[in-house]
């Protein structure tokens, strides 16, 4: 990388809340935000947003007539983008690039419109424009009155980190000076949950934690879905940075089937090595793992880390046992955890490992994400 890319601001909304104090307090607790909730005709383990955040999002929906019919994923993207721009001290109308993606897109609206079509043979006038993937960045650009480029994409569960990769490329090329990048996902819908059940990866736990992400001794899959969104405000070499992106990596596994990942996650081996560059392995203090709570997903990533780091592993953690898997936005929520650990100089582990005390200051943390098809991304986050 030619420049250190500054994370000037970071704004999220997730089952942990939306302000730094609440989120930090949540990470110091061993409690999970996952709960049993009826969605459609069934009960599922899910991680929904807090009621206070849902109220704020409802107010955004009512703030402009055109927002009334937007999907929850779009409303969340508006919320986090507004707050990130305010944190960064940017102004409405500035030339800000926007790249916000989603794994599933306008899930709630799409299911609603499809149900109406099946039952009546008709669909509302706005069904097409409100369910396009470009909905996210285009509405954020409208809301911020941005004069920069706007991009939307879907690369399954690594979507948010791919958005950040793209933003870094624009900044490094000098084609933009400021960028908002991240992801938004509202997947707690009947059809989406049914799809995860059909894959036989959804949690059926009755004791302890519903999602056992990073518990390498679990005997069955325990993935749980959560909802949330997050973006980072990025610039080149800003002095007021929360942290810096100092390396990035990406790779794709060779597929055996539609959702496969190799036994030792070769894609992660390549992406982590690429992100570190010339930095000695011993300088990596921690890794925020993707770790979705499935047997193979967790174990293959752990084996990849072993392959790269040998016997001297960095500290390992994940947040999906606490907030569930938020699909396209999961990477930026993992990035938030990494930035928080660097700023607080505190390691936030999982309930499934032994208690860890830091023996040296944390300076460098890797953040992993991977989606269906083995498309891995790793970011190196540094102070």
Short mmCIF file of C-alpha atoms in Angstrom, two decimals:
data_model
loop_
_atom_site.label_atom_id
_atom_site.label_comp_id
_atom_site.label_asym_id
_atom_site.label_seq_id
_atom_site.Cartn_x
_atom_site.Cartn_y
_atom_site.Cartn_z
CA UNK A 1 0.00 0.00 0.00
CA UNK A 2 1.23 3.49 -0.90
CA UNK A 3 -0.61 5.17 1.97
CA UNK A 4 -1.88 4.37 5.41
CA UNK A 5 -5.63 4.59 4.99
CA UNK A 6 -7.20 6.38 7.94
CA UNK A 7 -10.42 5.18 9.52
CA UNK A 8 -11.66 8.68 10.31
CA UNK A 9 -15.03 7.51 11.64
CA UNK A 10 -16.91 4.29 12.27
CA UNK A 11 -20.66 3.99 12.82
CA UNK A 12 -22.68 0.83 13.34
CA UNK A 13 -26.05 -0.40 14.47
CA UNK A 14 -26.24 -3.98 15.70
CA UNK A 15 -27.76 -6.10 18.47
CA UNK A 16 -25.13 -4.48 20.74
CA UNK A 17 -26.51 -0.99 20.17
CA UNK A 18 -25.19 1.98 18.23
CA UNK A 19 -23.05 4.12 20.56
CA UNK A 20 -19.51 3.34 21.63
CA UNK A 21 -20.23 3.20 25.36
CA UNK A 22 -23.08 0.70 25.01
CA UNK A 23 -21.12 -1.44 22.57
CA UNK A 24 -18.04 -1.49 24.80
CA UNK A 25 -20.12 -2.48 27.83
CA UNK A 26 -21.69 -5.28 25.80
CA UNK A 27 -18.29 -6.67 24.87
CA UNK A 28 -17.16 -6.73 28.49
CA UNK A 29 -20.12 -9.00 29.30
CA UNK A 30 -20.37 -12.75 28.68
CA UNK A 31 -24.07 -12.32 27.83
CA UNK A 32 -25.29 -12.91 24.29
CA UNK A 33 -27.77 -10.74 22.39
CA UNK A 34 -29.28 -13.83 20.76
CA UNK A 35 -32.87 -14.62 21.72
CA UNK A 36 -35.74 -16.87 20.68
CA UNK A 37 -38.22 -15.03 18.49
CA UNK A 38 -41.14 -15.97 16.27
CA UNK A 39 -40.49 -15.06 12.65
CA UNK A 40 -43.36 -16.02 10.39
CA UNK A 41 -44.76 -19.37 11.46
CA UNK A 42 -41.70 -20.60 13.40
CA UNK A 43 -39.50 -19.68 16.33
CA UNK A 44 -35.79 -19.18 15.68
CA UNK A 45 -32.71 -18.10 17.55
CA UNK A 46 -32.02 -14.58 16.21
CA UNK A 47 -30.16 -11.42 17.23
CA UNK A 48 -32.41 -8.39 16.59
CA UNK A 49 -31.65 -4.71 17.05
CA UNK A 50 -32.36 -2.97 20.34
CA UNK A 51 -35.76 -1.28 20.66
CA UNK A 52 -34.14 2.15 21.05
CA UNK A 53 -32.33 1.70 17.74
CA UNK A 54 -35.47 0.43 16.05
CA UNK A 55 -37.24 3.62 17.21
CA UNK A 56 -34.51 5.81 15.73
CA UNK A 57 -34.71 3.93 12.43
CA UNK A 58 -38.49 4.36 12.41
CA UNK A 59 -38.00 8.11 12.80
CA UNK A 60 -35.63 8.15 9.81
CA UNK A 61 -38.27 6.34 7.76
CA UNK A 62 -40.75 9.10 8.61
CA UNK A 63 -38.29 11.94 7.98
CA UNK A 64 -38.89 12.04 4.23
CA UNK A 65 -41.88 10.86 2.20
CA UNK A 66 -39.68 8.88 -0.22
CA UNK A 67 -38.20 6.84 2.66
CA UNK A 68 -41.57 5.39 3.67
CA UNK A 69 -41.36 2.43 1.27
CA UNK A 70 -37.67 1.56 1.64
CA UNK A 71 -36.39 -1.77 2.96
CA UNK A 72 -35.00 -1.91 6.53
CA UNK A 73 -31.52 -2.59 5.10
CA UNK A 74 -31.63 0.78 3.32
CA UNK A 75 -32.87 2.65 6.40
CA UNK A 76 -30.01 1.17 8.45
CA UNK A 77 -27.53 2.25 5.77
CA UNK A 78 -28.89 5.81 5.95
CA UNK A 79 -28.54 5.79 9.72
CA UNK A 80 -24.94 4.62 9.94
CA UNK A 81 -23.82 6.79 7.00
CA UNK A 82 -25.31 9.93 8.53
CA UNK A 83 -23.55 9.26 11.81
CA UNK A 84 -20.21 8.40 10.19
CA UNK A 85 -20.19 11.59 8.13
CA UNK A 86 -21.02 13.64 11.25
CA UNK A 87 -18.22 11.95 13.21
CA UNK A 88 -15.74 12.61 10.41
CA UNK A 89 -16.71 16.29 10.28
CA UNK A 90 -17.66 16.05 6.60
CA UNK A 91 -20.47 18.17 5.17
CA UNK A 92 -23.54 17.41 3.08
CA UNK A 93 -22.70 17.95 -0.57
CA UNK A 94 -19.02 16.98 -0.20
CA UNK A 95 -17.45 14.73 -2.84
CA UNK A 96 -17.73 11.47 -0.91
CA UNK A 97 -17.44 8.08 -2.58
CA UNK A 98 -19.96 5.52 -1.34
CA UNK A 99 -19.67 1.74 -1.52
CA UNK A 100 -22.20 -0.09 0.63
CA UNK A 101 -23.15 -3.67 -0.10
CA UNK A 102 -25.42 -6.43 1.14
CA UNK A 103 -25.50 -10.19 0.85
CA UNK A 104 -29.29 -10.45 0.50
CA UNK A 105 -30.36 -6.90 -0.30
CA UNK A 106 -33.94 -5.76 0.28
CA UNK A 107 -34.96 -9.10 1.78
CA UNK A 108 -38.05 -8.01 3.65
CA UNK A 109 -39.57 -6.11 0.75
CA UNK A 110 -38.69 -8.78 -1.78
CA UNK A 111 -40.42 -11.48 0.26
CA UNK A 112 -43.43 -9.21 0.82
CA UNK A 113 -43.79 -8.32 -2.87
CA UNK A 114 -43.31 -11.92 -3.98
CA UNK A 115 -46.01 -13.09 -1.57
CA UNK A 116 -48.39 -10.47 -2.95
CA UNK A 117 -47.64 -11.57 -6.51
CA UNK A 118 -48.21 -15.26 -5.73
CA UNK A 119 -51.49 -14.56 -3.96
CA UNK A 120 -52.92 -11.82 -6.24
CA UNK A 121 -50.99 -12.00 -9.49
CA UNK A 122 -50.06 -8.34 -9.12
CA UNK A 123 -47.18 -6.41 -7.62
CA UNK A 124 -46.91 -2.78 -6.41
CA UNK A 125 -45.51 -0.08 -8.68
CA UNK A 126 -42.38 0.42 -6.57
CA UNK A 127 -41.49 -3.27 -6.20
CA UNK A 128 -38.63 -3.09 -8.71
CA UNK A 129 -36.86 0.15 -7.71
CA UNK A 130 -37.09 -0.63 -3.99
CA UNK A 131 -35.54 -4.11 -4.29
CA UNK A 132 -32.59 -3.41 -6.57
CA UNK A 133 -29.14 -3.97 -5.10
CA UNK A 134 -28.17 -0.38 -5.95
CA UNK A 135 -30.79 0.77 -3.46
CA UNK A 136 -28.23 1.04 -0.67
CA UNK A 137 -25.58 3.38 -2.03
CA UNK A 138 -27.94 5.39 -4.22
CA UNK A 139 -30.26 6.30 -1.32
CA UNK A 140 -27.28 7.09 0.92
CA UNK A 141 -25.91 9.35 -1.82
CA UNK A 142 -29.29 11.05 -2.04
CA UNK A 143 -29.46 11.48 1.73
CA UNK A 144 -25.94 12.89 2.01
CA UNK A 145 -26.26 14.93 -1.20
CA UNK A 146 -22.91 13.42 -2.14
CA UNK A 147 -21.09 14.42 -5.31
CA UNK A 148 -18.87 11.33 -5.40
CA UNK A 149 -19.17 7.88 -7.02
CA UNK A 150 -21.76 5.44 -5.66
CA UNK A 151 -21.31 1.67 -5.85
CA UNK A 152 -23.29 -1.28 -4.54
CA UNK A 153 -22.36 -4.96 -4.70
CA UNK A 154 -22.94 -8.38 -3.14
CA UNK A 155 -20.14 -10.81 -2.37
CA UNK A 156 -22.08 -12.76 0.25
CA UNK A 157 -20.62 -12.61 3.77
CA UNK A 158 -17.41 -10.79 2.80
CA UNK A 159 -19.38 -7.95 1.20
CA UNK A 160 -18.51 -5.21 3.72
CA UNK A 161 -14.79 -5.91 3.62
CA UNK A 162 -14.88 -6.06 -0.19
CA UNK A 163 -16.50 -2.60 -0.09
CA UNK A 164 -13.57 -1.39 1.99
CA UNK A 165 -11.09 -2.98 -0.44
CA UNK A 166 -12.75 -1.08 -3.26
CA UNK A 167 -12.74 2.18 -1.32
CA UNK A 168 -9.03 1.76 -0.57
CA UNK A 169 -8.34 1.23 -4.28
CA UNK A 170 -10.11 4.49 -5.18
CA UNK A 171 -8.21 6.38 -2.47
CA UNK A 172 -4.86 4.87 -3.41
CA UNK A 173 -5.46 5.75 -7.06
CA UNK A 174 -6.21 9.37 -6.17
CA UNK A 175 -9.65 9.08 -7.78
CA UNK A 176 -11.34 10.04 -4.49
CA UNK A 177 -10.30 11.76 -1.27
CA UNK A 178 -13.11 10.52 0.99
CA UNK A 179 -15.06 7.30 1.02
CA UNK A 180 -17.88 5.71 3.00
CA UNK A 181 -17.71 1.90 2.83
CA UNK A 182 -19.43 -0.98 4.58
CA UNK A 183 -22.51 -3.17 4.55
CA UNK A 184 -26.11 -3.45 5.69
CA UNK A 185 -28.23 -6.54 6.29
CA UNK A 186 -31.75 -7.18 7.59
CA UNK A 187 -32.08 -10.97 7.15
CA UNK A 188 -34.52 -11.86 9.94
CA UNK A 189 -37.26 -12.87 7.51
CA UNK A 190 -39.11 -16.19 7.12
CA UNK A 191 -37.67 -17.19 3.75
CA UNK A 192 -34.09 -16.22 4.63
CA UNK A 193 -34.20 -18.19 7.89
CA UNK A 194 -35.77 -21.15 6.09
CA UNK A 195 -32.88 -21.13 3.62
CA UNK A 196 -30.35 -21.38 6.43
CA UNK A 197 -32.31 -24.23 8.00
CA UNK A 198 -32.36 -26.02 4.65
CA UNK A 199 -28.56 -25.89 4.59
CA UNK A 200 -28.58 -27.65 7.99
CA UNK A 201 -26.27 -25.06 9.50
CA UNK A 202 -28.77 -23.22 11.72
CA UNK A 203 -28.64 -23.53 15.50
CA UNK A 204 -30.91 -25.98 17.31
CA UNK A 205 -29.16 -25.54 20.64
CA UNK A 206 -31.22 -25.92 23.81
CA UNK A 207 -28.52 -25.40 26.46
CA UNK A 208 -25.91 -22.70 26.94
CA UNK A 209 -25.09 -20.32 24.12
CA UNK A 210 -27.26 -20.68 20.98
CA UNK A 211 -24.29 -19.82 18.76
CA UNK A 212 -20.99 -21.48 19.66
CA UNK A 213 -18.80 -19.56 17.24
CA UNK A 214 -15.14 -20.49 17.87
CA UNK A 215 -16.04 -23.42 20.10
CA UNK A 216 -13.98 -26.02 18.27
CA UNK A 217 -15.42 -28.86 20.34
CA UNK A 218 -19.07 -28.38 19.33
CA UNK A 219 -20.79 -31.42 17.85
CA UNK A 220 -23.28 -29.68 15.56
CA UNK A 221 -23.69 -26.48 13.59
CA UNK A 222 -24.81 -23.44 15.57
CA UNK A 223 -25.05 -20.54 13.15
CA UNK A 224 -27.57 -17.82 14.12
CA UNK A 225 -28.60 -14.79 12.07
CA UNK A 226 -28.45 -11.23 13.35
CA UNK A 227 -29.26 -7.88 11.76
CA UNK A 228 -27.10 -4.82 11.55
CA UNK A 229 -25.17 -2.32 9.46
CA UNK A 230 -21.93 -0.43 9.63
CA UNK A 231 -19.69 1.88 7.63
CA UNK A 232 -16.26 3.41 7.96
CA UNK A 233 -15.24 6.87 6.77
CA UNK A 234 -11.89 6.55 5.00
CA UNK A 235 -9.23 9.08 3.98
CA UNK A 236 -5.51 9.04 3.17
CA UNK A 237 -3.20 9.80 6.10
CA UNK A 238 -5.65 11.76 8.24
CA UNK A 239 -4.26 12.77 11.63
CA UNK A 240 -7.45 12.22 13.60
CA UNK A 241 -7.78 8.53 12.72
CA UNK A 242 -9.37 5.97 15.03
CA UNK A 243 -6.99 3.41 13.47
CA UNK A 244 -5.34 2.72 10.13
CA UNK A 245 -5.74 0.12 7.40
CA UNK A 246 -2.12 -0.85 6.75
CA UNK A 247 -2.60 -4.03 4.76
CA UNK A 248 -5.20 -5.92 2.80
CA UNK A 249 -5.53 -9.34 1.27
CA UNK A 250 -8.02 -11.35 -0.72
CA UNK A 251 -8.27 -14.82 -2.26
CA UNK A 252 -10.81 -17.38 -3.46
CA UNK A 253 -10.93 -21.11 -2.80
CA UNK A 254 -11.46 -23.66 -5.55
CA UNK A 255 -15.07 -24.78 -5.20
CA UNK A 256 -16.21 -28.35 -4.61
CA UNK A 257 -19.84 -27.28 -4.22
CA UNK A 258 -21.87 -24.06 -3.84
CA UNK A 259 -21.06 -23.30 -0.19
CA UNK A 260 -17.74 -25.10 0.18
CA UNK A 261 -14.57 -23.96 1.83
CA UNK A 262 -11.40 -26.07 1.82
CA UNK A 263 -10.52 -28.07 4.95
CA UNK A 264 -7.66 -25.72 5.78
CA UNK A 265 -9.25 -22.59 4.26
CA UNK A 266 -6.53 -21.98 1.69
CA UNK A 267 -8.29 -18.72 0.80
CA UNK A 268 -7.67 -17.42 4.33
CA UNK A 269 -4.06 -18.59 4.28
CA UNK A 270 -3.52 -16.52 1.14
CA UNK A 271 -5.53 -13.47 2.24
CA UNK A 272 -3.86 -13.25 5.68
CA UNK A 273 -0.37 -13.64 4.21
CA UNK A 274 -1.13 -10.99 1.60
CA UNK A 275 -2.51 -8.55 4.18
CA UNK A 276 0.57 -8.88 6.42
CA UNK A 277 3.01 -8.27 3.57
CA UNK A 278 6.48 -7.82 5.04
CA UNK A 279 5.25 -7.45 8.62
CA UNK A 280 6.68 -10.28 10.79
CA UNK A 281 4.07 -12.77 11.95
CA UNK A 282 5.09 -12.06 15.55
CA UNK A 283 3.79 -8.49 15.15
CA UNK A 284 0.18 -9.66 14.75
CA UNK A 285 -1.40 -9.35 18.18
CA UNK A 286 -4.90 -10.71 17.49
CA UNK A 287 -7.22 -11.97 14.78
CA UNK A 288 -10.95 -11.29 14.66
CA UNK A 289 -12.10 -14.47 12.99
CA UNK A 290 -15.06 -14.85 10.64
CA UNK A 291 -16.09 -18.00 12.59
CA UNK A 292 -19.80 -18.35 11.67
CA UNK A 293 -20.57 -20.98 14.30
CA UNK A 294 -20.57 -23.94 11.91
CA UNK A 295 -18.33 -26.92 12.54
CA UNK A 296 -16.43 -26.75 9.26
CA UNK A 297 -16.42 -22.96 8.95
CA UNK A 298 -14.85 -22.43 12.37
CA UNK A 299 -12.41 -25.33 12.18
CA UNK A 300 -11.14 -24.65 8.65
CA UNK A 301 -10.36 -21.03 9.52
CA UNK A 302 -8.57 -22.11 12.69
CA UNK A 303 -6.49 -24.60 10.67
CA UNK A 304 -5.64 -21.84 8.21
CA UNK A 305 -4.37 -19.68 11.06
CA UNK A 306 -2.29 -22.61 12.34
CA UNK A 307 -0.82 -23.09 8.86
CA UNK A 308 0.22 -19.44 8.66
CA UNK A 309 1.37 -18.82 12.24
CA UNK A 310 2.53 -22.27 13.36
CA UNK A 311 2.67 -22.84 17.13
CA UNK A 312 2.74 -19.14 18.05
CA UNK A 313 -0.84 -18.12 17.39
CA UNK A 314 -2.08 -14.57 17.93
CA UNK A 315 -5.03 -14.04 20.25
CA UNK A 316 -8.21 -15.25 18.53
CA UNK A 317 -11.73 -13.97 18.92
CA UNK A 318 -15.06 -13.44 17.14
CA UNK A 319 -18.33 -11.67 17.89
CA UNK A 320 -20.87 -13.99 16.25
CA UNK A 321 -21.57 -15.88 19.49
CA UNK A 322 -22.85 -12.54 20.76
CA UNK A 323 -24.53 -10.84 17.77
CA UNK A 324 -25.12 -13.68 15.32
CA UNK A 325 -24.04 -13.68 11.69
CA UNK A 326 -25.08 -10.47 9.95
CA UNK A 327 -24.11 -11.70 6.48
CA UNK A 328 -22.95 -8.78 4.31
CA UNK A 329 -22.38 -6.42 7.23
CA UNK A 330 -20.51 -8.92 9.43
CA UNK A 331 -17.04 -7.83 8.29
CA UNK A 332 -17.45 -4.20 9.32
CA UNK A 333 -18.87 -5.26 12.71
CA UNK A 334 -15.75 -7.42 13.16
CA UNK A 335 -13.66 -4.41 12.17
CA UNK A 336 -15.43 -2.39 14.86
CA UNK A 337 -14.37 -5.00 17.43
CA UNK A 338 -10.75 -4.78 16.25
CA UNK A 339 -10.70 -0.97 16.46
CA UNK A 340 -12.28 -1.08 19.92
CA UNK A 341 -9.65 -3.54 21.18
CA UNK A 342 -6.84 -1.35 19.83
CA UNK A 343 -8.25 1.82 21.34
CA UNK A 344 -9.09 0.26 24.70
CA UNK A 345 -6.01 -2.00 24.76
CA UNK A 346 -8.34 -4.74 25.94
CA UNK A 347 -8.83 -8.18 24.43
CA UNK A 348 -12.47 -9.22 24.18
CA UNK A 349 -12.55 -13.00 23.95
CA UNK A 350 -15.30 -15.61 23.72
CA UNK A 351 -16.90 -17.70 26.48
CA UNK A 352 -15.38 -20.84 24.97
CA UNK A 353 -11.71 -20.10 25.60
CA UNK A 354 -9.61 -19.54 28.68
CA UNK A 355 -9.33 -16.07 30.20
CA UNK A 356 -6.51 -14.05 28.61
CA UNK A 357 -4.47 -11.18 30.01
CA UNK A 358 -2.46 -8.99 27.66
CA UNK A 359 1.30 -9.22 28.06
CA UNK A 360 2.13 -6.42 25.62
CA UNK A 361 0.34 -3.52 23.92
CA UNK A 362 -1.80 -4.41 20.90
CA UNK A 363 -0.75 -2.63 17.71
CA UNK A 364 -1.83 -4.85 14.81
CA UNK A 365 -5.01 -6.91 14.39
CA UNK A 366 -6.17 -8.95 11.40
CA UNK A 367 -9.87 -9.00 10.52
CA UNK A 368 -11.19 -11.93 8.46
CA UNK A 369 -14.35 -12.41 6.42
CA UNK A 370 -15.38 -15.06 3.92
CA UNK A 371 -18.57 -15.82 2.02
CA UNK A 372 -20.17 -18.67 0.10
CA UNK A 373 -17.71 -19.65 -2.60
CA UNK A 374 -14.66 -19.16 -0.39
CA UNK A 375 -14.13 -15.46 -1.27
CA UNK A 376 -11.95 -14.38 1.64
CA UNK A 377 -10.83 -10.88 2.64
CA UNK A 378 -8.38 -9.92 5.38
CA UNK A 379 -7.65 -6.40 6.60
CA UNK A 380 -4.67 -5.42 8.74
CA UNK A 381 -5.77 -2.77 11.26
CA UNK A 382 -3.05 -0.85 13.11
CA UNK A 383 -2.58 2.02 15.54
#
